[in-house]
């Protein structure tokens, strides 16, 4: 069996209402200057926990102006705010963009490195401040991954920084924080989490220790995403999605994603399409492209999605692709890039940009050429 490295937060807490556990834990640690990154819709949900921390004598600076797809310059502005506050600890409470910026603030606040010099894997020199992540969407899995994504304005391309120093010290996954997430965001982020699990299981570097997370994540999300989209207060469905997203996040460090994510980056970088939606619209098309190279794996994905096995792996795998098409339609994911305002004339440029994301393309079970990328994009018109 090939070697694998599994890295994850020292502490992972899961459960409805577990934000209180964060408050109790934090008060014992002796920090005095807490920098909180969040978003305006989240503030009512965290008002009481933050008030309790302030009552305990902790100084808190709350930053809430993080845009959906943060750029390098956006991050640098936030970093200066954190430095000015003299933060000694950082907590991120939000979606993937909030959590990614949280990781980078903690890593770079006392560093002499520039963030743009650290795109890629393993370039951050040292551990930064203590930080914790609380996801408010069941999507990115960023709370337990070593990855952070920023939009590089120079190249109009989203780029990843991967480092063990971006693993949170603690992750608190409280499904209650997702109850008020709108249906559209629930759909987009849920499909993102499903993509993490499917790409991990069908990955060229898939591993038995990660397969467990990936398959269970697929089962949970496939069975519960439509329920949560239709009824955001469906506690059981919300908990299942949060767990599925967590499992997807645990796949990201050791195995990571592949062509769906690589092809989605130009959609976000050039057209500012939200990350989850970009993955969602591409997922079934890339699955169809990849299946011949990993038929048995895609058949097993289909079974995890709940479909009935066919007479062959090929038939079963195709039923799995059909299920993803149907699920995407059921939760409101468009099936054409024109619906997102992306003209077909953009395809050659997007294909060229996607080829730059070899960090992920190298994981794909089937080699993707620039022409393949064009064909996949063109299939969505």
CSV table of C-alpha atoms in Angstrom, one decimal:
chain,number,residue,atom,x,y,z
A,1,UNK,CA,0.0,0.0,0.0
A,2,UNK,CA,1.4,3.4,-0.9
A,3,UNK,CA,2.3,5.9,1.8
A,4,UNK,CA,-0.1,8.7,2.7
A,5,UNK,CA,0.0,11.6,5.2
A,6,UNK,CA,-3.1,12.5,7.0
A,7,UNK,CA,-3.2,15.9,8.6
A,8,UNK,CA,-6.2,17.5,10.4
A,9,UNK,CA,-7.0,19.8,13.2
A,10,UNK,CA,-6.0,18.7,16.7
A,11,UNK,CA,-9.5,19.2,17.8
A,12,UNK,CA,-12.7,18.6,15.7
A,13,UNK,CA,-16.0,19.2,17.4
A,14,UNK,CA,-19.3,18.4,15.7
A,15,UNK,CA,-22.8,18.9,16.8
A,16,UNK,CA,-25.8,21.3,16.8
A,17,UNK,CA,-25.0,24.1,19.3
A,18,UNK,CA,-21.3,23.3,19.6
A,19,UNK,CA,-20.4,27.0,19.1
A,20,UNK,CA,-20.7,27.1,22.9
A,21,UNK,CA,-17.9,24.6,23.2
A,22,UNK,CA,-15.7,27.0,21.3
A,23,UNK,CA,-16.5,29.8,23.8
A,24,UNK,CA,-15.7,27.5,26.7
A,25,UNK,CA,-12.5,26.3,25.2
A,26,UNK,CA,-11.3,29.8,24.1
A,27,UNK,CA,-11.8,31.2,27.6
A,28,UNK,CA,-9.3,28.7,29.0
A,29,UNK,CA,-6.5,29.5,26.6
A,30,UNK,CA,-5.4,32.9,27.9
A,31,UNK,CA,-5.6,34.9,24.6
A,32,UNK,CA,-6.6,38.5,24.9
A,33,UNK,CA,-6.9,39.9,21.3
A,34,UNK,CA,-9.3,37.9,19.2
A,35,UNK,CA,-9.7,38.8,15.5
A,36,UNK,CA,-13.0,37.4,14.2
A,37,UNK,CA,-13.6,37.1,10.5
A,38,UNK,CA,-17.3,36.7,9.4
A,39,UNK,CA,-20.0,38.1,7.2
A,40,UNK,CA,-23.0,40.3,7.9
A,41,UNK,CA,-25.7,37.6,7.8
A,42,UNK,CA,-23.8,35.6,10.4
A,43,UNK,CA,-23.6,38.4,13.0
A,44,UNK,CA,-27.0,37.7,14.6
A,45,UNK,CA,-26.0,34.0,15.1
A,46,UNK,CA,-22.8,34.8,16.9
A,47,UNK,CA,-23.9,37.9,18.9
A,48,UNK,CA,-24.3,36.0,22.2
A,49,UNK,CA,-21.1,33.9,22.0
A,50,UNK,CA,-19.0,37.0,21.2
A,51,UNK,CA,-20.7,38.9,24.1
A,52,UNK,CA,-19.8,36.1,26.5
A,53,UNK,CA,-16.1,36.4,25.4
A,54,UNK,CA,-16.1,40.2,25.8
A,55,UNK,CA,-17.6,39.8,29.3
A,56,UNK,CA,-14.6,37.5,30.0
A,57,UNK,CA,-12.2,40.4,29.3
A,58,UNK,CA,-11.3,39.5,25.8
A,59,UNK,CA,-10.8,42.3,23.2
A,60,UNK,CA,-12.5,41.4,19.9
A,61,UNK,CA,-12.1,43.0,16.5
A,62,UNK,CA,-14.8,41.8,14.1
A,63,UNK,CA,-14.1,42.0,10.4
A,64,UNK,CA,-17.1,41.4,8.2
A,65,UNK,CA,-16.4,42.8,4.7
A,66,UNK,CA,-15.0,39.7,3.0
A,67,UNK,CA,-16.2,39.5,-0.6
A,68,UNK,CA,-17.3,36.1,-2.0
A,69,UNK,CA,-14.2,35.5,-4.1
A,70,UNK,CA,-11.4,37.4,-2.2
A,71,UNK,CA,-8.4,38.7,-4.2
A,72,UNK,CA,-4.8,39.0,-3.2
A,73,UNK,CA,-5.3,42.7,-2.6
A,74,UNK,CA,-8.5,42.1,-0.5
A,75,UNK,CA,-6.4,39.8,1.7
A,76,UNK,CA,-3.6,42.3,2.1
A,77,UNK,CA,-6.1,44.9,3.4
A,78,UNK,CA,-7.5,42.5,5.9
A,79,UNK,CA,-4.1,41.5,7.0
A,80,UNK,CA,-3.2,45.1,7.8
A,81,UNK,CA,-6.4,45.4,9.9
A,82,UNK,CA,-5.4,42.3,11.9
A,83,UNK,CA,-1.8,43.6,12.4
A,84,UNK,CA,-3.1,47.0,13.5
A,85,UNK,CA,-5.3,45.3,16.1
A,86,UNK,CA,-2.3,43.2,17.3
A,87,UNK,CA,-4.3,40.0,17.2
A,88,UNK,CA,-3.0,37.1,19.2
A,89,UNK,CA,-5.6,34.6,17.9
A,90,UNK,CA,-8.0,34.3,14.9
A,91,UNK,CA,-11.5,32.7,14.5
A,92,UNK,CA,-13.3,32.4,11.2
A,93,UNK,CA,-17.1,32.0,11.2
A,94,UNK,CA,-18.4,31.8,7.7
A,95,UNK,CA,-18.3,30.2,4.3
A,96,UNK,CA,-15.2,29.0,2.4
A,97,UNK,CA,-13.9,32.4,1.5
A,98,UNK,CA,-14.1,33.6,5.1
A,99,UNK,CA,-12.3,30.5,6.4
A,100,UNK,CA,-9.6,30.6,3.7
A,101,UNK,CA,-8.8,34.3,4.6
A,102,UNK,CA,-8.8,33.3,8.3
A,103,UNK,CA,-6.1,30.7,7.7
A,104,UNK,CA,-4.0,33.1,5.7
A,105,UNK,CA,-4.3,35.9,8.3
A,106,UNK,CA,-3.1,33.6,11.0
A,107,UNK,CA,-0.3,32.4,8.8
A,108,UNK,CA,1.0,35.7,7.5
A,109,UNK,CA,0.3,38.2,10.4
A,110,UNK,CA,3.9,37.9,11.7
A,111,UNK,CA,5.5,36.6,8.5
A,112,UNK,CA,7.9,38.4,6.2
A,113,UNK,CA,6.7,36.4,3.2
A,114,UNK,CA,4.3,37.7,0.6
A,115,UNK,CA,1.2,35.7,0.0
A,116,UNK,CA,1.6,35.7,-3.8
A,117,UNK,CA,5.0,34.0,-3.4
A,118,UNK,CA,3.3,31.0,-1.6
A,119,UNK,CA,0.9,29.9,-4.3
A,120,UNK,CA,1.4,26.1,-4.7
A,121,UNK,CA,2.3,23.5,-2.1
A,122,UNK,CA,4.6,23.8,0.9
A,123,UNK,CA,5.9,27.4,0.6
A,124,UNK,CA,4.8,28.8,3.9
A,125,UNK,CA,7.8,28.8,6.2
A,126,UNK,CA,6.3,28.6,9.7
A,127,UNK,CA,3.1,28.2,11.8
A,128,UNK,CA,1.4,31.4,12.6
A,129,UNK,CA,-1.2,32.3,15.3
A,130,UNK,CA,-3.7,29.9,16.9
A,131,UNK,CA,-6.9,29.9,14.9
A,132,UNK,CA,-10.2,28.1,14.7
A,133,UNK,CA,-12.7,27.6,11.9
A,134,UNK,CA,-16.5,27.4,12.2
A,135,UNK,CA,-18.2,26.8,8.8
A,136,UNK,CA,-21.6,28.3,8.2
A,137,UNK,CA,-22.2,26.5,4.9
A,138,UNK,CA,-22.0,22.7,4.2
A,139,UNK,CA,-19.7,23.1,1.3
A,140,UNK,CA,-16.0,23.8,1.2
A,141,UNK,CA,-14.7,21.6,4.0
A,142,UNK,CA,-12.1,24.4,4.5
A,143,UNK,CA,-12.4,24.1,8.3
A,144,UNK,CA,-10.3,20.8,8.2
A,145,UNK,CA,-8.2,21.3,5.0
A,146,UNK,CA,-4.7,22.6,4.5
A,147,UNK,CA,-5.8,24.7,1.4
A,148,UNK,CA,-6.7,28.3,0.9
A,149,UNK,CA,-7.8,30.0,-2.3
A,150,UNK,CA,-7.4,33.6,-3.5
A,151,UNK,CA,-8.1,35.3,-6.8
A,152,UNK,CA,-4.9,36.5,-8.4
A,153,UNK,CA,-5.9,39.7,-10.2
A,154,UNK,CA,-2.8,39.7,-12.3
A,155,UNK,CA,-3.7,36.4,-14.0
A,156,UNK,CA,-7.5,36.5,-13.5
A,157,UNK,CA,-7.2,33.1,-12.0
A,158,UNK,CA,-8.0,31.6,-8.7
A,159,UNK,CA,-4.9,30.0,-7.1
A,160,UNK,CA,-4.4,27.8,-4.2
A,161,UNK,CA,-2.0,27.8,-1.3
A,162,UNK,CA,-1.5,24.4,0.4
A,163,UNK,CA,0.5,24.0,3.6
A,164,UNK,CA,0.3,22.0,6.8
A,165,UNK,CA,0.4,25.4,8.6
A,166,UNK,CA,-3.0,26.2,7.2
A,167,UNK,CA,-4.6,23.4,9.2
A,168,UNK,CA,-6.8,24.9,11.9
A,169,UNK,CA,-5.9,24.3,15.5
A,170,UNK,CA,-9.6,23.5,16.1
A,171,UNK,CA,-12.7,23.1,13.9
A,172,UNK,CA,-16.2,23.5,15.4
A,173,UNK,CA,-18.8,22.2,13.0
A,174,UNK,CA,-22.2,23.5,14.2
A,175,UNK,CA,-25.0,22.6,11.8
A,176,UNK,CA,-27.2,25.2,13.4
A,177,UNK,CA,-25.1,27.9,11.8
A,178,UNK,CA,-26.3,26.6,8.4
A,179,UNK,CA,-30.0,26.7,9.1
A,180,UNK,CA,-30.5,30.2,7.7
A,181,UNK,CA,-28.4,29.7,4.6
A,182,UNK,CA,-30.6,30.4,1.5
A,183,UNK,CA,-31.7,27.6,-0.7
A,184,UNK,CA,-29.4,28.6,-3.6
A,185,UNK,CA,-26.3,28.8,-1.5
A,186,UNK,CA,-27.3,25.5,0.1
A,187,UNK,CA,-27.5,23.9,-3.4
A,188,UNK,CA,-24.2,25.4,-4.6
A,189,UNK,CA,-22.2,24.6,-1.6
A,190,UNK,CA,-23.7,21.1,-1.2
A,191,UNK,CA,-22.7,20.3,-4.8
A,192,UNK,CA,-19.2,21.6,-4.0
A,193,UNK,CA,-18.9,19.2,-1.0
A,194,UNK,CA,-20.2,16.3,-3.2
A,195,UNK,CA,-17.6,17.2,-5.8
A,196,UNK,CA,-14.8,17.0,-3.2
A,197,UNK,CA,-15.9,13.5,-2.2
A,198,UNK,CA,-16.4,12.2,-5.8
A,199,UNK,CA,-13.1,13.7,-7.0
A,200,UNK,CA,-11.3,12.2,-4.0
A,201,UNK,CA,-12.7,8.7,-4.5
A,202,UNK,CA,-12.0,8.7,-8.3
A,203,UNK,CA,-8.7,10.4,-7.9
A,204,UNK,CA,-5.5,9.0,-9.4
A,205,UNK,CA,-4.0,9.1,-5.9
A,206,UNK,CA,-7.1,7.7,-4.1
A,207,UNK,CA,-6.3,5.8,-0.9
A,208,UNK,CA,-8.3,3.4,1.3
A,209,UNK,CA,-7.9,5.7,4.4
A,210,UNK,CA,-9.5,8.5,2.5
A,211,UNK,CA,-12.0,6.4,0.5
A,212,UNK,CA,-13.9,5.9,3.8
A,213,UNK,CA,-14.5,9.6,4.2
A,214,UNK,CA,-15.3,10.1,0.5
A,215,UNK,CA,-17.9,7.3,0.2
A,216,UNK,CA,-19.7,8.3,3.4
A,217,UNK,CA,-19.7,11.9,2.3
A,218,UNK,CA,-21.3,11.0,-1.1
A,219,UNK,CA,-23.9,8.9,0.7
A,220,UNK,CA,-24.9,11.7,3.1
A,221,UNK,CA,-24.9,14.5,0.6
A,222,UNK,CA,-26.7,12.6,-2.2
A,223,UNK,CA,-29.5,11.5,0.1
A,224,UNK,CA,-30.0,14.9,1.9
A,225,UNK,CA,-29.1,17.8,-0.4
A,226,UNK,CA,-32.5,18.1,-2.1
A,227,UNK,CA,-34.2,17.9,1.3
A,228,UNK,CA,-32.1,20.7,2.8
A,229,UNK,CA,-32.6,22.9,-0.3
A,230,UNK,CA,-36.4,22.5,0.0
A,231,UNK,CA,-36.6,22.9,3.8
A,232,UNK,CA,-33.7,24.8,5.3
A,233,UNK,CA,-35.0,24.0,8.8
A,234,UNK,CA,-34.8,20.2,8.2
A,235,UNK,CA,-32.4,19.6,11.1
A,236,UNK,CA,-31.6,16.0,10.1
A,237,UNK,CA,-30.8,17.0,6.5
A,238,UNK,CA,-28.7,19.9,7.7
A,239,UNK,CA,-26.7,17.7,10.0
A,240,UNK,CA,-26.1,15.2,7.3
A,241,UNK,CA,-24.9,17.8,4.9
A,242,UNK,CA,-22.6,19.3,7.5
A,243,UNK,CA,-21.1,15.9,8.1
A,244,UNK,CA,-20.8,15.2,4.4
A,245,UNK,CA,-19.0,18.5,3.9
A,246,UNK,CA,-16.6,17.7,6.8
A,247,UNK,CA,-15.8,14.3,5.2
A,248,UNK,CA,-15.1,16.1,1.9
A,249,UNK,CA,-12.8,18.5,3.7
A,250,UNK,CA,-10.9,15.6,5.2
A,251,UNK,CA,-10.3,14.3,1.7
A,252,UNK,CA,-8.7,17.6,0.5
A,253,UNK,CA,-5.3,17.4,2.3
A,254,UNK,CA,-4.2,13.8,1.5
A,255,UNK,CA,-5.8,13.4,-1.9
A,256,UNK,CA,-7.3,16.7,-3.1
A,257,UNK,CA,-9.5,17.4,-6.1
A,258,UNK,CA,-9.0,17.1,-9.8
A,259,UNK,CA,-10.4,18.3,-13.2
A,260,UNK,CA,-13.8,19.6,-12.0
A,261,UNK,CA,-12.0,22.1,-9.7
A,262,UNK,CA,-9.3,22.9,-12.3
A,263,UNK,CA,-11.9,23.7,-14.9
A,264,UNK,CA,-14.0,25.7,-12.5
A,265,UNK,CA,-11.2,28.1,-11.6
A,266,UNK,CA,-11.4,30.2,-14.8
A,267,UNK,CA,-15.2,30.6,-14.2
A,268,UNK,CA,-14.5,32.2,-10.9
A,269,UNK,CA,-11.4,34.0,-11.9
A,270,UNK,CA,-12.7,35.7,-15.1
A,271,UNK,CA,-16.5,35.7,-14.6
A,272,UNK,CA,-16.7,35.7,-10.8
A,273,UNK,CA,-19.0,32.7,-10.7
A,274,UNK,CA,-19.2,31.4,-7.1
A,275,UNK,CA,-16.9,28.4,-6.5
A,276,UNK,CA,-19.6,25.9,-5.6
A,277,UNK,CA,-21.8,26.8,-8.6
A,278,UNK,CA,-18.8,26.5,-10.9
A,279,UNK,CA,-18.1,23.0,-9.7
A,280,UNK,CA,-21.8,22.1,-9.7
A,281,UNK,CA,-22.3,22.9,-13.4
A,282,UNK,CA,-19.1,21.1,-14.4
A,283,UNK,CA,-19.4,18.0,-12.2
A,284,UNK,CA,-21.6,15.7,-14.4
A,285,UNK,CA,-19.8,16.6,-17.6
A,286,UNK,CA,-16.4,15.8,-16.1
A,287,UNK,CA,-17.7,12.6,-14.6
A,288,UNK,CA,-18.9,11.5,-18.0
A,289,UNK,CA,-15.4,12.4,-19.5
A,290,UNK,CA,-13.6,10.5,-16.7
A,291,UNK,CA,-15.7,7.4,-16.3
A,292,UNK,CA,-13.9,5.3,-19.1
A,293,UNK,CA,-10.6,5.7,-17.2
A,294,UNK,CA,-12.0,4.6,-13.8
A,295,UNK,CA,-15.2,2.7,-14.6
A,296,UNK,CA,-15.3,0.6,-11.4
A,297,UNK,CA,-14.7,3.6,-9.2
A,298,UNK,CA,-17.4,5.6,-10.9
A,299,UNK,CA,-19.8,2.6,-10.5
A,300,UNK,CA,-19.0,2.6,-6.8
A,301,UNK,CA,-19.8,6.3,-6.7
A,302,UNK,CA,-23.1,5.6,-8.3
A,303,UNK,CA,-24.0,3.0,-5.7
A,304,UNK,CA,-23.0,5.5,-2.9
A,305,UNK,CA,-25.4,7.9,-4.6
A,306,UNK,CA,-28.2,5.4,-4.1
A,307,UNK,CA,-28.8,4.2,-7.6
A,308,UNK,CA,-29.5,0.6,-8.5
A,309,UNK,CA,-26.6,-1.3,-10.0
A,310,UNK,CA,-26.8,-2.1,-13.7
A,311,UNK,CA,-25.6,-5.2,-15.5
A,312,UNK,CA,-22.1,-3.8,-15.8
A,313,UNK,CA,-19.8,-1.2,-14.2
A,314,UNK,CA,-20.3,0.9,-17.3
A,315,UNK,CA,-24.1,0.9,-17.0
A,316,UNK,CA,-23.9,1.6,-13.2
A,317,UNK,CA,-21.4,4.4,-13.7
A,318,UNK,CA,-23.7,6.0,-16.4
A,319,UNK,CA,-26.6,5.8,-13.9
A,320,UNK,CA,-24.4,7.6,-11.4
A,321,UNK,CA,-23.8,10.4,-14.0
A,322,UNK,CA,-27.5,10.5,-14.7
A,323,UNK,CA,-28.2,10.8,-11.0
A,324,UNK,CA,-25.9,13.8,-10.7
A,325,UNK,CA,-27.5,15.5,-13.6
A,326,UNK,CA,-30.9,15.0,-12.0
A,327,UNK,CA,-29.8,16.1,-8.6
A,328,UNK,CA,-28.3,19.3,-10.0
A,329,UNK,CA,-31.5,20.0,-11.9
A,330,UNK,CA,-33.6,19.3,-8.8
A,331,UNK,CA,-31.7,21.8,-6.6
A,332,UNK,CA,-31.7,24.5,-9.3
A,333,UNK,CA,-28.2,24.2,-10.8
A,334,UNK,CA,-28.3,25.5,-14.5
A,335,UNK,CA,-27.0,23.2,-17.2
A,336,UNK,CA,-25.7,25.9,-19.6
A,337,UNK,CA,-22.8,28.3,-19.2
A,338,UNK,CA,-24.8,30.9,-21.1
A,339,UNK,CA,-27.2,31.0,-18.1
A,340,UNK,CA,-24.2,32.2,-16.0
A,341,UNK,CA,-23.5,34.9,-18.6
A,342,UNK,CA,-20.4,33.2,-20.0
A,343,UNK,CA,-20.3,33.5,-23.9
A,344,UNK,CA,-19.0,30.6,-25.9
A,345,UNK,CA,-16.3,32.8,-27.3
A,346,UNK,CA,-14.7,32.6,-23.8
A,347,UNK,CA,-14.1,28.8,-24.1
A,348,UNK,CA,-10.6,28.9,-25.7
A,349,UNK,CA,-9.3,31.3,-23.0
A,350,UNK,CA,-10.9,29.4,-20.2
A,351,UNK,CA,-9.4,26.1,-21.5
A,352,UNK,CA,-6.0,27.7,-21.7
A,353,UNK,CA,-6.3,29.1,-18.1
A,354,UNK,CA,-7.5,25.7,-16.8
A,355,UNK,CA,-4.3,24.1,-18.2
A,356,UNK,CA,-2.3,26.2,-15.7
A,357,UNK,CA,-3.9,24.3,-12.8
A,358,UNK,CA,-1.7,21.3,-13.1
A,359,UNK,CA,-1.6,21.1,-9.3
A,360,UNK,CA,-5.1,19.5,-9.6
A,361,UNK,CA,-5.1,18.2,-13.2
A,362,UNK,CA,-2.3,15.8,-12.3
A,363,UNK,CA,-4.8,14.0,-9.9
A,364,UNK,CA,-7.4,13.4,-12.6
A,365,UNK,CA,-7.9,9.7,-13.5
A,366,UNK,CA,-7.9,10.7,-17.2
A,367,UNK,CA,-5.4,13.0,-18.8
A,368,UNK,CA,-7.0,16.3,-19.8
A,369,UNK,CA,-5.7,18.2,-22.8
A,370,UNK,CA,-6.5,21.7,-23.7
A,371,UNK,CA,-8.8,20.4,-26.5
A,372,UNK,CA,-10.5,18.1,-23.9
A,373,UNK,CA,-11.1,21.2,-21.7
A,374,UNK,CA,-12.6,23.0,-24.7
A,375,UNK,CA,-14.9,20.0,-25.4
A,376,UNK,CA,-16.1,19.8,-21.8
A,377,UNK,CA,-16.9,23.6,-21.7
A,378,UNK,CA,-18.5,23.4,-25.2
A,379,UNK,CA,-20.8,20.5,-24.0
A,380,UNK,CA,-22.4,23.1,-21.6
A,381,UNK,CA,-23.7,25.2,-24.4
